[in-house]
Short mmCIF file of C-alpha atoms and ligand atoms in Angstrom, two decimals:
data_model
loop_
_atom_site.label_atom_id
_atom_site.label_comp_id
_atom_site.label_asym_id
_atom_site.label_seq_id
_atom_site.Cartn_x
_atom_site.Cartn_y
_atom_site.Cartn_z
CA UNK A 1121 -22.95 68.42 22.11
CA UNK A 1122 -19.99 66.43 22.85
CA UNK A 1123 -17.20 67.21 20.42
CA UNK A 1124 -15.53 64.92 18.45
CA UNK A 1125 -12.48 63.85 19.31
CA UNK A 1126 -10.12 64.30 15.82
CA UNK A 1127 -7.37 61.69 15.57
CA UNK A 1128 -3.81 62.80 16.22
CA UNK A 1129 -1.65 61.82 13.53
CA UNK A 1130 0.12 58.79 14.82
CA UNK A 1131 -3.66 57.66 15.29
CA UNK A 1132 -4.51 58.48 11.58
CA UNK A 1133 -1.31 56.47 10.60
CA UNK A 1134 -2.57 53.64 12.95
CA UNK A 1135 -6.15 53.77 11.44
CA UNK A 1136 -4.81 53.95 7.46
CA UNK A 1137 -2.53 50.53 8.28
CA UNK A 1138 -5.57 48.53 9.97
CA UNK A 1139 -7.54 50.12 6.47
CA UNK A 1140 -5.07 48.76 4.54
CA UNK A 1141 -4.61 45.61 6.07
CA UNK A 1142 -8.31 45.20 6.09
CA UNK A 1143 -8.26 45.93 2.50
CA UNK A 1144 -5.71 43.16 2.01
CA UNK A 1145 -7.44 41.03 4.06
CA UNK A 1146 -10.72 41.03 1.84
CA UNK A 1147 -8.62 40.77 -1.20
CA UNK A 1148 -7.15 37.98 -0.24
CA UNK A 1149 -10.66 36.43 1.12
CA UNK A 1150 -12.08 37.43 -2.62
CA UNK A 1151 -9.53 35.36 -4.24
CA UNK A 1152 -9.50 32.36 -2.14
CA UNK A 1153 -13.22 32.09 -0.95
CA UNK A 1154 -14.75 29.39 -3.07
CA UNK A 1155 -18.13 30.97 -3.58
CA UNK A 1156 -18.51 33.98 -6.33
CA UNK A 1157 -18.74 36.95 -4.37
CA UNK A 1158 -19.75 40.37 -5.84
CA UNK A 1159 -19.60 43.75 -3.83
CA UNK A 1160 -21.50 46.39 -5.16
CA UNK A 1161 -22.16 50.02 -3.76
CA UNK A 1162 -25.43 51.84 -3.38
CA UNK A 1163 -25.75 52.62 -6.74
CA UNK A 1164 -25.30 49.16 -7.74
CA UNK A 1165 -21.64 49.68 -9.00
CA UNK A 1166 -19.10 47.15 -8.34
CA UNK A 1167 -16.13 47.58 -5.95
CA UNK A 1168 -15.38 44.31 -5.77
CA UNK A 1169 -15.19 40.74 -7.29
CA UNK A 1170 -14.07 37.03 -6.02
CA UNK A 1171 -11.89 35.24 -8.87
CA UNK A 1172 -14.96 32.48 -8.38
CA UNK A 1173 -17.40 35.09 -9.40
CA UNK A 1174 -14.64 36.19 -12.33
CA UNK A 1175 -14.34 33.19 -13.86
CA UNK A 1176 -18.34 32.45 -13.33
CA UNK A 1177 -19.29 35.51 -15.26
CA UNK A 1178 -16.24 35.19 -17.39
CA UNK A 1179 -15.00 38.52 -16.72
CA UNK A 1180 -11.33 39.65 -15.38
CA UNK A 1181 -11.94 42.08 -12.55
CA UNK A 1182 -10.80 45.45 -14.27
CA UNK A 1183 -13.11 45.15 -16.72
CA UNK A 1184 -16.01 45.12 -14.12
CA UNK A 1185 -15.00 47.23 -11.58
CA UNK A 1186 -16.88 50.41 -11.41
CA UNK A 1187 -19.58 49.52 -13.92
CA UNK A 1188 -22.78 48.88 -12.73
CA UNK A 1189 -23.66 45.17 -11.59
CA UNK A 1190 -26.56 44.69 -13.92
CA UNK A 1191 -24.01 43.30 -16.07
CA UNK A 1192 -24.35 40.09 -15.01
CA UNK A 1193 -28.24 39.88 -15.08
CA UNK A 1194 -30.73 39.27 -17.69
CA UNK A 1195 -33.67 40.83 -18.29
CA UNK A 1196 -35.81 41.52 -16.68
CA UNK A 1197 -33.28 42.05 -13.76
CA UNK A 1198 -31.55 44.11 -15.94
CA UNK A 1199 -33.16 46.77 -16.56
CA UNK A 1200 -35.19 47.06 -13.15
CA UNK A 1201 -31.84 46.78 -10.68
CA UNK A 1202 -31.63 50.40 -10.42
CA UNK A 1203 -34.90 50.45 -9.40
CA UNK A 1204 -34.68 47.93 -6.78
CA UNK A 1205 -31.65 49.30 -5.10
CA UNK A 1206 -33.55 52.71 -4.75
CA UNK A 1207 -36.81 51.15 -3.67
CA UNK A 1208 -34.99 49.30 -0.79
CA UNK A 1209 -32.71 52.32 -0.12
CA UNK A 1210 -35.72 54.80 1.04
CA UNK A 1211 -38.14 51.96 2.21
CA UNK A 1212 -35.81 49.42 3.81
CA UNK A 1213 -38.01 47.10 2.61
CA UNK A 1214 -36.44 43.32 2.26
CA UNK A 1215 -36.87 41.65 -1.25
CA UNK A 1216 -33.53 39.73 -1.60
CA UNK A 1217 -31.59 40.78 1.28
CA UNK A 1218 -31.73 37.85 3.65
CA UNK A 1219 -33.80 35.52 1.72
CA UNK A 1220 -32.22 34.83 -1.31
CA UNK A 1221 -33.83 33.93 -4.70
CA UNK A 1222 -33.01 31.84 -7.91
CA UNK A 1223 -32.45 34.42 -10.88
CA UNK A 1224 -30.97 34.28 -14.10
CA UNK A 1225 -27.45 35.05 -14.74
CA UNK A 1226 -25.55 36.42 -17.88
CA UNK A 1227 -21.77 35.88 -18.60
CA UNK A 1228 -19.40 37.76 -20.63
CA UNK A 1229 -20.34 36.04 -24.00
CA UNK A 1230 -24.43 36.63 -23.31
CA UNK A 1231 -25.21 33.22 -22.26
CA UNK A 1232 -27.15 33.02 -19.58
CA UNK A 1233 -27.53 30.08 -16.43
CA UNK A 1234 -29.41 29.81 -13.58
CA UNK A 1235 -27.94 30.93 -10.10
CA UNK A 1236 -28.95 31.26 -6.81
CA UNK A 1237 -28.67 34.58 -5.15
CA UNK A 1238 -28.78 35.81 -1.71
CA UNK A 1239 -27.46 39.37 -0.71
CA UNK A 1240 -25.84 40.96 2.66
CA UNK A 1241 -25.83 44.45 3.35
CA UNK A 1242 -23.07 46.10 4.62
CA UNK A 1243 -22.62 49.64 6.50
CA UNK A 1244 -19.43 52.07 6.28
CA UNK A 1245 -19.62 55.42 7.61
CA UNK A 1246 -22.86 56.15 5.72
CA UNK A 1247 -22.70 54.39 2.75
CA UNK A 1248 -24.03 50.96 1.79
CA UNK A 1249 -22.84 48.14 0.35
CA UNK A 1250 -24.04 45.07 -0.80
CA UNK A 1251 -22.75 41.68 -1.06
CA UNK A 1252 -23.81 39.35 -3.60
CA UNK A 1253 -23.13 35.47 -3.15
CA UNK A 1254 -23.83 33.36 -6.25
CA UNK A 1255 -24.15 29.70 -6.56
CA UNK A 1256 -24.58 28.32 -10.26
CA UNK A 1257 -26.91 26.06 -9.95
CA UNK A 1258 -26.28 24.21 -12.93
CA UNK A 1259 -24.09 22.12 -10.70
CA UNK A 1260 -26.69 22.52 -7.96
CA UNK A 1261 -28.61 20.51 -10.12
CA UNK A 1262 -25.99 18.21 -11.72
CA UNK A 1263 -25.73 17.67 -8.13
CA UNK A 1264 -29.51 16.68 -7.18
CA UNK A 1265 -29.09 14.07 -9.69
CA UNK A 1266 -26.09 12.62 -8.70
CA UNK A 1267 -27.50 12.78 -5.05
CA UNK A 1268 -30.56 10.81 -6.76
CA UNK A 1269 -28.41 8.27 -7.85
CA UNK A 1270 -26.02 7.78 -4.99
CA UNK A 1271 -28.95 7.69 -2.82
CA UNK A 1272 -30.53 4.66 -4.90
CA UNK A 1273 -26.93 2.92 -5.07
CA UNK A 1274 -27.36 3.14 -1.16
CA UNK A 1275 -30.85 2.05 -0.80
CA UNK A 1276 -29.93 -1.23 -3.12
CA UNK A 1277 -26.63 -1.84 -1.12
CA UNK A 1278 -28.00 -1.27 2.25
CA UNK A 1279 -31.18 -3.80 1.58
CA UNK A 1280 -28.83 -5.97 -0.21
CA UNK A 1281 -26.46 -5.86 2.88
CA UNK A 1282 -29.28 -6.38 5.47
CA UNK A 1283 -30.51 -9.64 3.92
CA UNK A 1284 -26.86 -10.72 4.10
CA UNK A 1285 -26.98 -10.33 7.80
CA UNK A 1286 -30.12 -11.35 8.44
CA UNK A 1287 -29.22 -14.76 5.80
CA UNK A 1288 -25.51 -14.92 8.39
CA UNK A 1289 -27.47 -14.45 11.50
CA UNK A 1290 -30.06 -17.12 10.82
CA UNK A 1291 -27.41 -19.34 9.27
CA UNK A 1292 -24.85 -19.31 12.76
CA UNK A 1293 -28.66 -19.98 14.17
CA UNK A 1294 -29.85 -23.14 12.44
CA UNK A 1295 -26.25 -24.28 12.39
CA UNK A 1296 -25.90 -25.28 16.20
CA UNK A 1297 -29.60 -26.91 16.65
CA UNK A 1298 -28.22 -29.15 13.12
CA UNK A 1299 -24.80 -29.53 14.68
CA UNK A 1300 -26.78 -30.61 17.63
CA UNK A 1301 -29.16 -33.10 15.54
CA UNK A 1302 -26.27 -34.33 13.65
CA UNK A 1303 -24.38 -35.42 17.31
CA UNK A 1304 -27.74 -37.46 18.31
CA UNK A 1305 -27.99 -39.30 15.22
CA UNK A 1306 -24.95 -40.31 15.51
CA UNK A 1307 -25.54 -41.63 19.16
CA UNK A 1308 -28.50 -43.43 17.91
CA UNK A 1309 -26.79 -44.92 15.12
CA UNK A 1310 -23.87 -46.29 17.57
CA UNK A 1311 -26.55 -48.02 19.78
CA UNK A 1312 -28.62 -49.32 16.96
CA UNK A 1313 -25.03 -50.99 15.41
CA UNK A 1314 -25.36 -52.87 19.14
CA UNK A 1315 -28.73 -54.20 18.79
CA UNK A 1316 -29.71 -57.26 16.55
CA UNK A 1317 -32.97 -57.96 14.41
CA UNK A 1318 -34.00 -56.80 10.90
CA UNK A 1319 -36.06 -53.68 12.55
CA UNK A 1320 -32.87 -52.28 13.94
CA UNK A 1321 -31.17 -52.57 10.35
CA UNK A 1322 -33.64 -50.74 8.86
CA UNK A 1323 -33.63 -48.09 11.79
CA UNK A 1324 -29.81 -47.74 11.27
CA UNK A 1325 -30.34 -46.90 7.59
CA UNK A 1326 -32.77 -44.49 8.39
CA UNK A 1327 -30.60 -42.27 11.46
CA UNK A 1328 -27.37 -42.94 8.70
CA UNK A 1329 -29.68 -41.41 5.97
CA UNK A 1330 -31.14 -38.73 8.72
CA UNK A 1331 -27.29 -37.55 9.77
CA UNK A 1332 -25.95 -37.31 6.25
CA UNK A 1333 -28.62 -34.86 5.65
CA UNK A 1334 -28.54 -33.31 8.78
CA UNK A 1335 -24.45 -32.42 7.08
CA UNK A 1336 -26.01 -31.62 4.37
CA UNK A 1337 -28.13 -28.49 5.40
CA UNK A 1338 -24.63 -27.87 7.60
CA UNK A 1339 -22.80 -27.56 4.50
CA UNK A 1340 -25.22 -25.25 2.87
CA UNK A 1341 -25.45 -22.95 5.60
CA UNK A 1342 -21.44 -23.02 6.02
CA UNK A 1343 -21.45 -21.93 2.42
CA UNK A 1344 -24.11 -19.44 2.66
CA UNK A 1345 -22.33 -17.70 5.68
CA UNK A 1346 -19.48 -18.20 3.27
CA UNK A 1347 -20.79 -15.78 0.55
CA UNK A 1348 -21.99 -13.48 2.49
CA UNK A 1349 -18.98 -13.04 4.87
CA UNK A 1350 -17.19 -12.48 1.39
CA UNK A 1351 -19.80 -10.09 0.36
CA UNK A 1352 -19.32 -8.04 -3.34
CA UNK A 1353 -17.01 -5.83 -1.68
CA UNK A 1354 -14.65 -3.98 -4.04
CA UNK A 1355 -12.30 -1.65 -2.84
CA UNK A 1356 -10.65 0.80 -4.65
CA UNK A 1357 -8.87 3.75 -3.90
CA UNK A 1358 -10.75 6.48 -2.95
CA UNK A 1359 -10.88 9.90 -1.44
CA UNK A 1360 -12.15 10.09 2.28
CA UNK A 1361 -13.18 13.24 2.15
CA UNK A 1362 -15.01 13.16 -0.82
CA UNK A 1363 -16.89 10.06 0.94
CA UNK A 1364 -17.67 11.71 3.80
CA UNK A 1365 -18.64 14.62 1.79
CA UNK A 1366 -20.99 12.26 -0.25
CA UNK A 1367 -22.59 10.54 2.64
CA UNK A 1368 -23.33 13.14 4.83
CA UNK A 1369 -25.06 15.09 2.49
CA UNK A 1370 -27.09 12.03 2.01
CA UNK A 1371 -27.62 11.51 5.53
CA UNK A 1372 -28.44 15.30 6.41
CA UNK A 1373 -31.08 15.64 3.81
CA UNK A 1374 -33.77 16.66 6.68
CA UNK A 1375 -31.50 17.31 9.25
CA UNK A 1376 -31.79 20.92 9.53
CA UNK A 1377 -35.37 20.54 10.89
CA UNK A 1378 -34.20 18.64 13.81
CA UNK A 1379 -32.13 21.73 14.62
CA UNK A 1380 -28.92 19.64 14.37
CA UNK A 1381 -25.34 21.71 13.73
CA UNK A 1382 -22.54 19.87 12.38
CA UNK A 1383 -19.02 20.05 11.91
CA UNK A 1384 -16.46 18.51 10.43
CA UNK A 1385 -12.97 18.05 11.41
CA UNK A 1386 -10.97 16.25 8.76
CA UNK A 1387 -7.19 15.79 9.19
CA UNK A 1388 -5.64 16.70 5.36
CA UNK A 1389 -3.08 13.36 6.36
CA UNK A 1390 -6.48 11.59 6.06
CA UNK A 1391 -6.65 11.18 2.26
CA UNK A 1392 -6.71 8.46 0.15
CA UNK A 1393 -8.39 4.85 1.65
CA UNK A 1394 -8.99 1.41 0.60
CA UNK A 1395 -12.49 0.72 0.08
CA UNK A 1396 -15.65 -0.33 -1.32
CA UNK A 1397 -17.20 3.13 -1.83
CA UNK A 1398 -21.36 2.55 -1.93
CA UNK A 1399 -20.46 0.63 1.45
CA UNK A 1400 -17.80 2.75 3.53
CA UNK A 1401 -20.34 5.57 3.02
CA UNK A 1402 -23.69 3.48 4.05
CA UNK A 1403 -21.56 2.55 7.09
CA UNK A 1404 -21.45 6.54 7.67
CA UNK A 1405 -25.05 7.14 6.41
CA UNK A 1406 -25.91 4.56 9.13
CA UNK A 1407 -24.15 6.83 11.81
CA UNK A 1408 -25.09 9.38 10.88
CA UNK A 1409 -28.66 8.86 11.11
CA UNK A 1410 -28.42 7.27 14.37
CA UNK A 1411 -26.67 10.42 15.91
CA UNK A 1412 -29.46 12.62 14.10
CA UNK A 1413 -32.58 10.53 15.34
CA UNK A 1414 -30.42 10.11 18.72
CA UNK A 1415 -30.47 13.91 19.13
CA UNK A 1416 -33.80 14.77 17.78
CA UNK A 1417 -35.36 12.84 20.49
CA UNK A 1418 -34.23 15.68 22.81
CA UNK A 1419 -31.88 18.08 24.62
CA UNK A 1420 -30.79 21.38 24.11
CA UNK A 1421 -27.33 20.87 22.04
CA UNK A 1422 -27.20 19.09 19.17
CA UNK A 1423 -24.23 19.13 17.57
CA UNK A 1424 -23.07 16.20 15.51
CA UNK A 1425 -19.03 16.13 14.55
CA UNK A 1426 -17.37 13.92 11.75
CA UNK A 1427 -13.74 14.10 12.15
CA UNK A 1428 -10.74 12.11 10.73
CA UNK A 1429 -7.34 11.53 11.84
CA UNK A 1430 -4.30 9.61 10.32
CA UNK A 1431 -2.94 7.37 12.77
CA UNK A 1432 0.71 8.36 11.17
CA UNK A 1433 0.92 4.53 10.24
CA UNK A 1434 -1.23 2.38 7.69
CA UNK A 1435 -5.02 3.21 9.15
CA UNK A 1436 -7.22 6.36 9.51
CA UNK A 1437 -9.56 6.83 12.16
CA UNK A 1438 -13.15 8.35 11.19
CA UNK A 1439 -15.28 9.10 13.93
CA UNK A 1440 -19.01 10.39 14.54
CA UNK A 1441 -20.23 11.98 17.51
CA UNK A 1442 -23.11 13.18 18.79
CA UNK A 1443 -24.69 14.77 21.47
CA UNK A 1444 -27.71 12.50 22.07
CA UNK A 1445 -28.47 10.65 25.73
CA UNK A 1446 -25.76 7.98 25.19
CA UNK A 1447 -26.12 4.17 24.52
CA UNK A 1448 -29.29 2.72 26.74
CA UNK A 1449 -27.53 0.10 28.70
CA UNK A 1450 -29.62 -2.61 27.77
CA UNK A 1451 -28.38 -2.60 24.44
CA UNK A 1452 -24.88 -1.77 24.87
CA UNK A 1453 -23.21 -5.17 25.25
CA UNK A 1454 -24.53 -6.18 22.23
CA UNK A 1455 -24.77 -3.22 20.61
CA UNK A 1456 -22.56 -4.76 17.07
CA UNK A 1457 -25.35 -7.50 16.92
CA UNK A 1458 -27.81 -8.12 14.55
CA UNK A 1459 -31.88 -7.43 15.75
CA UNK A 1460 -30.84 -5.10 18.92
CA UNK A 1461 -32.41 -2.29 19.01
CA UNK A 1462 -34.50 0.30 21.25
CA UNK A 1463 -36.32 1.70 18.41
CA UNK A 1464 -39.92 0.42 17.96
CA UNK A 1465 -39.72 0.34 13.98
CA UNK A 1466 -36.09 -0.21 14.30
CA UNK A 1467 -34.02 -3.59 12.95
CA UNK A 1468 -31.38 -3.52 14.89
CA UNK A 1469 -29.45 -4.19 11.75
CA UNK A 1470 -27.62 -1.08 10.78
CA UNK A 1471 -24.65 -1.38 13.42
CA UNK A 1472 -24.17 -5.09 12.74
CA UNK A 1473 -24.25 -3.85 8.84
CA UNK A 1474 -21.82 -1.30 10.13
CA UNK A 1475 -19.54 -4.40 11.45
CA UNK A 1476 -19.83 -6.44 9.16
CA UNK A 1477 -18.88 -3.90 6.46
CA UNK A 1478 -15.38 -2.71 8.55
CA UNK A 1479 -14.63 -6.02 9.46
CA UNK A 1480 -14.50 -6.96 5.82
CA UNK A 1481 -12.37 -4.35 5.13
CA UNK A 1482 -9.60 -5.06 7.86
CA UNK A 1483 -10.63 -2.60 9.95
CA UNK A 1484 -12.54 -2.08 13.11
CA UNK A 1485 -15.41 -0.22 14.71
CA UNK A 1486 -16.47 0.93 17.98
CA UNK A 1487 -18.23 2.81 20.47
CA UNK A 1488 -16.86 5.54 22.73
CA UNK A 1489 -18.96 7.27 25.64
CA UNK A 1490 -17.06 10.28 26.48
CA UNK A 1491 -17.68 11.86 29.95
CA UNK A 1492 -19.69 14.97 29.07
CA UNK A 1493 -22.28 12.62 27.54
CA UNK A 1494 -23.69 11.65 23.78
CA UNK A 1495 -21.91 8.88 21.72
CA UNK A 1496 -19.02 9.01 19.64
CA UNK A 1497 -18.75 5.76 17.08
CA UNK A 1498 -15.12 5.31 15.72
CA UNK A 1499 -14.23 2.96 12.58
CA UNK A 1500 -10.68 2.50 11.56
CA UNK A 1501 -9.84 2.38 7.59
CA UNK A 1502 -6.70 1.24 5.76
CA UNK A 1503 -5.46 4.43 4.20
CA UNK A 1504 -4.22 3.82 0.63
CA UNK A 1505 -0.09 3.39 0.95
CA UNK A 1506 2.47 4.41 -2.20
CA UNK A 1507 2.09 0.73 -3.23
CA UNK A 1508 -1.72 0.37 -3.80
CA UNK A 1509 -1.44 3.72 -5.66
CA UNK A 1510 0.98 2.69 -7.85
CA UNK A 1511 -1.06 -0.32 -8.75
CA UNK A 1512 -3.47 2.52 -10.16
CA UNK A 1513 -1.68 4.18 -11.99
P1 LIG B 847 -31.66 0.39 14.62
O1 LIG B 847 -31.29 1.78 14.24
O2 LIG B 847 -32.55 -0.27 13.62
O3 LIG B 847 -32.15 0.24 16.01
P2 LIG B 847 -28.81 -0.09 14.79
O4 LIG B 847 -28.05 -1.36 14.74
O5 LIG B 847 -28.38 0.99 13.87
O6 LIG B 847 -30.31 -0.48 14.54
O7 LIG B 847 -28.77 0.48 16.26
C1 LIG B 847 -28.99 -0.39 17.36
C2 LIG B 847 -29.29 0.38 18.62
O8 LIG B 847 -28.12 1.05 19.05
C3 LIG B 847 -30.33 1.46 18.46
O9 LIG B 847 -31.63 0.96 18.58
C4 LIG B 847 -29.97 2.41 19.59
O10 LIG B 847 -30.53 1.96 20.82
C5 LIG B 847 -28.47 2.24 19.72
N1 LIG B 847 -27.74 3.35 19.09
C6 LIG B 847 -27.21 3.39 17.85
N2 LIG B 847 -26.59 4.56 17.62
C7 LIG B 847 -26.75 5.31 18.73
C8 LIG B 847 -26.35 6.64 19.13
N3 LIG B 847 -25.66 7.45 18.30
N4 LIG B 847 -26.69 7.06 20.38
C9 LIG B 847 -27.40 6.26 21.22
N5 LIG B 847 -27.80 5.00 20.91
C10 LIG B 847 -27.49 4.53 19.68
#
C-alpha cells in the first residue's frame, strides 16, 4: 500500500491558515447570509448558527452551540430527531436531505411557527455534517397574500389599460374618416351657397347641420384620446428594486417549468424612481412574459436577465433580455403598436401598453437585437432626484 505522505511542517502551517481562513470565511457567511442557517454534527449537535437563524429561534449563539438541535423543534420532531439522524446514518436513506419539508419550529420562549426545511449534508474527513436552511413561512405566507393582491391590482390595471388603448387606437381611427367627412361637407356646403332655389336652402341646412356634427363626434374622440393619454397615473417615489422584485415574482409564477434561469443584475446607483407603481411593474410583467413564452417555444438556453443601470444623470435604464429567436420581422416595424402580434390568442396590446405607460412617464422604451441572438427590451425611468425626495419627506 502506498504510504501516506505526512505533511512537513511548513505544510501543516500552510494547511492550519487555509483552516482558519476557511473558518473565518463561514463565520462571516453565517452572519451575513440572509437565510437562517443551522450546522449540526452527526449526533445532531450544533456547531454552528447564522445570526438569521439566531434571531429566528431567538437564541444568541453560545447558548446553542453544542446542545443538541432538537431545540428548535416541536414535538413530534423532538423527540424522534435522534432517531432520524441514526436511521439515515446506517441506511443512507433520504427523508429530508434534498427534498425539504414544512415542519414546525419552536423559539426560545416555546412558541412555535411554521418553517420550511431542507437539509445538505456535508463530509469532513469522516464525519458528517448537516446543514439546515430555514425559511419562516409565516412571511412565506404573508407573502402569498400580498402576491394575491398585487396580482389582482395588476389584472384590474392591465384590463383597465388595454381598453384605454384599444378606446386611443379606435379614436386616432374614426378621427381621420370624420376629419375626412367633415372636409366634404364643407365642399358641398360651398357649392350649394352657389346654387339658387328653395331645395338647395334646405340642402345647405342639412350638410351645415351634417358638418357640425361631424365636429361634434371629432370633439368627443379628441377628448376621449384626451383622458386616456392622461391616464390615472400617479407616481410616487418608489424603490426599483423592490418593483422589479415584485413583478418578477409575479411574472415567474410558472416559469420554472419552462426550464427558464434568470438573473438579475441591478446597479445599487439604480434606487429610488418616479412612478406609478401597479403600472411600471405591469410594463415589466408584460416583458417578462414575452421573454418567458419567447423562450419556451424553443432552444437550448434560456436564460432571461433583468438588469438596471443609472445613467449617472436624471434616468435609469431597466432592461430585459432573453434568449428566445428574436423579433419575427414582420412585426418589428411596428412592434410599439397596438393589435400586432404573431401569437394566435395574442392582442398585440401589451407592448403598445408598455409604450404608452413609459411614454407617460417621460421616459422611453425600446428594442435591442444583440448579435448572439434573443431580444433585449430597454425602458428608461426618471430616477427620483434630492428634490422630489424632499417633497416626501
Ligand atoms: P402579444 O403578446 O399579445 O402578441 P405584445 O404587444 O406584447 O402583444 O407583443 C407583440 C409581438 O411582439 C408579439 O406577438 C411577438 O411577435 C413580439 N414580441 C414581443 N416580445 C418579444 C420577445 N421577447 N421576443 C420576440 N418577439 C417578441
Amino acid at each position: 500500500m502506498e504510504q501516506m505522505h505526512s505533511p512537513m511542517p511548513q505544510d501543516l502551517k500552510g494547511l492550519a491558515d487555509a483552516l482558519e481562513a476557511a473558518e473565518a470565511r463561514l463565520q462571516s457567511i453565517l452572519q451575513t447570509v440572509p437565510d437562517a442557517m443551522i450546522i449540526i454534527d452527526e449526533q445532531g449537535r450544533i456547531e454552528s448558527l447564522s445570526t438569521t437563524a439566531e434571531r429566528l429561534f431567538g437564541y444568541v449563539k453560545s447558548e446553542v452551540v453544542g446542545r443538541k438541535v432538537d431545540l428548535f423543534m416541536s414535538t413530534p420532531h423532538r423527540e424522534q430527531h435522534d432517531s432520524y439522524l441514526k436511521r439515515y446514518l446506517s441506511t443512507g436513506e433520504r427523508r429530508i436531505i434534498g427534498i425539504g419539508r414544512v415542519v414546525t419550529g419552536r423559539r426560545k420562549d416555546g412558541t412555535t411557527f411554521p418553517m420550511h426545511l431542507t437539509v445538505g449534508e456535508l463530509q469532513l474527513a469522516d464525519r458528517h455534517y448537516f446543514t439546515g436552511f430555514i425559511r419562516d413561512l409565516t412571511d412565506q405566507q404573508l407573502t402569498e397574500s400580498r402576491l394575491k393582491e398585487l396580482q389582482s391590482e395588476v389584472t384590474h390595471m392591465s384590463r383597465f389599460m388595454a381598453l384605454g388603448e384599444m378606446a386611443s387606437t379606435l379614436a386616432h381611427e374614426i378621427n381621420q374618416p370624420l376629419t375626412a367627412i367633415a372636409n366634404y361637407l364643407k365642399g358641398c356646403r360651398r357649392l350649394l351657397e352657389r346654387m339658387a332655389g328653395e331645395q338647395a336652402l334646405v340642402l345647405h341646412d342639412a350638410v351645415s347641420k351634417a358638418a357640425d356634427q361631424a365636429l361634434r363626434a371629432g370633439d368627443i374622440i379628441r377628448r376621449l384620446r384626451e383622458f386616456v393619454a392622461r391616464g390615472e397615473s400617479e407616481r410616487r417615489i418608489e424603490s426599483l428594486p423592490k418593483l422589479i422584485e415584485d413583478a418578477s415574482t409575479l411574472a415567474l409564477i410558472g416559469a420554472k417549468e419552462n426550464a427558464v434561469t434568470v438573473s438579475f443584475r441591478l446597479d445599487p446607483a439604480a434606487d429610488l424612481v418616479l412612478a406609478d407603481r401597479i403600472q411600471i411593474q405591469q410594463v415589466l410583467v408584460n416583458l417578462i412574459r414575452n421573454a418567458i413564452e419567447v423562450m419556451s417555444e424553443g432552444g437550448q438556453r434560456r436564460q432571461l436577465d433583468i438588469a438596471t443601470v443609472a445613467n449617472g444623470g436624471d434616468l435609469v435604464e431597466v432592461s430585459v433580455s432573453d434568449t428566445g429567436a428574436g423579433i419575427a420581422p414582420e412585426v418589428a416595424a411596428q412592434l410599439f403598436q397596438p393589435f400586432v402580434t404573431t401569437k394566435r390568442k395574442g392582442m398585440g396590446l401589451g407592448l403598445s401598453i408598455c409604450r404608452t405607460i413609459i411614454e407617460a412617464h417621460g421616459g422611453k422604451i425600446w428594442v435591442d437585437t444583440p448579435p448572439g441572438g434573443g431580444t433585449i427590451f430597454r425602458f428608461t425611468l426618471r430616477a427620483a432626484n434630492e428634490e422630489d425626495r424632499s417633497l416626501v419627506e
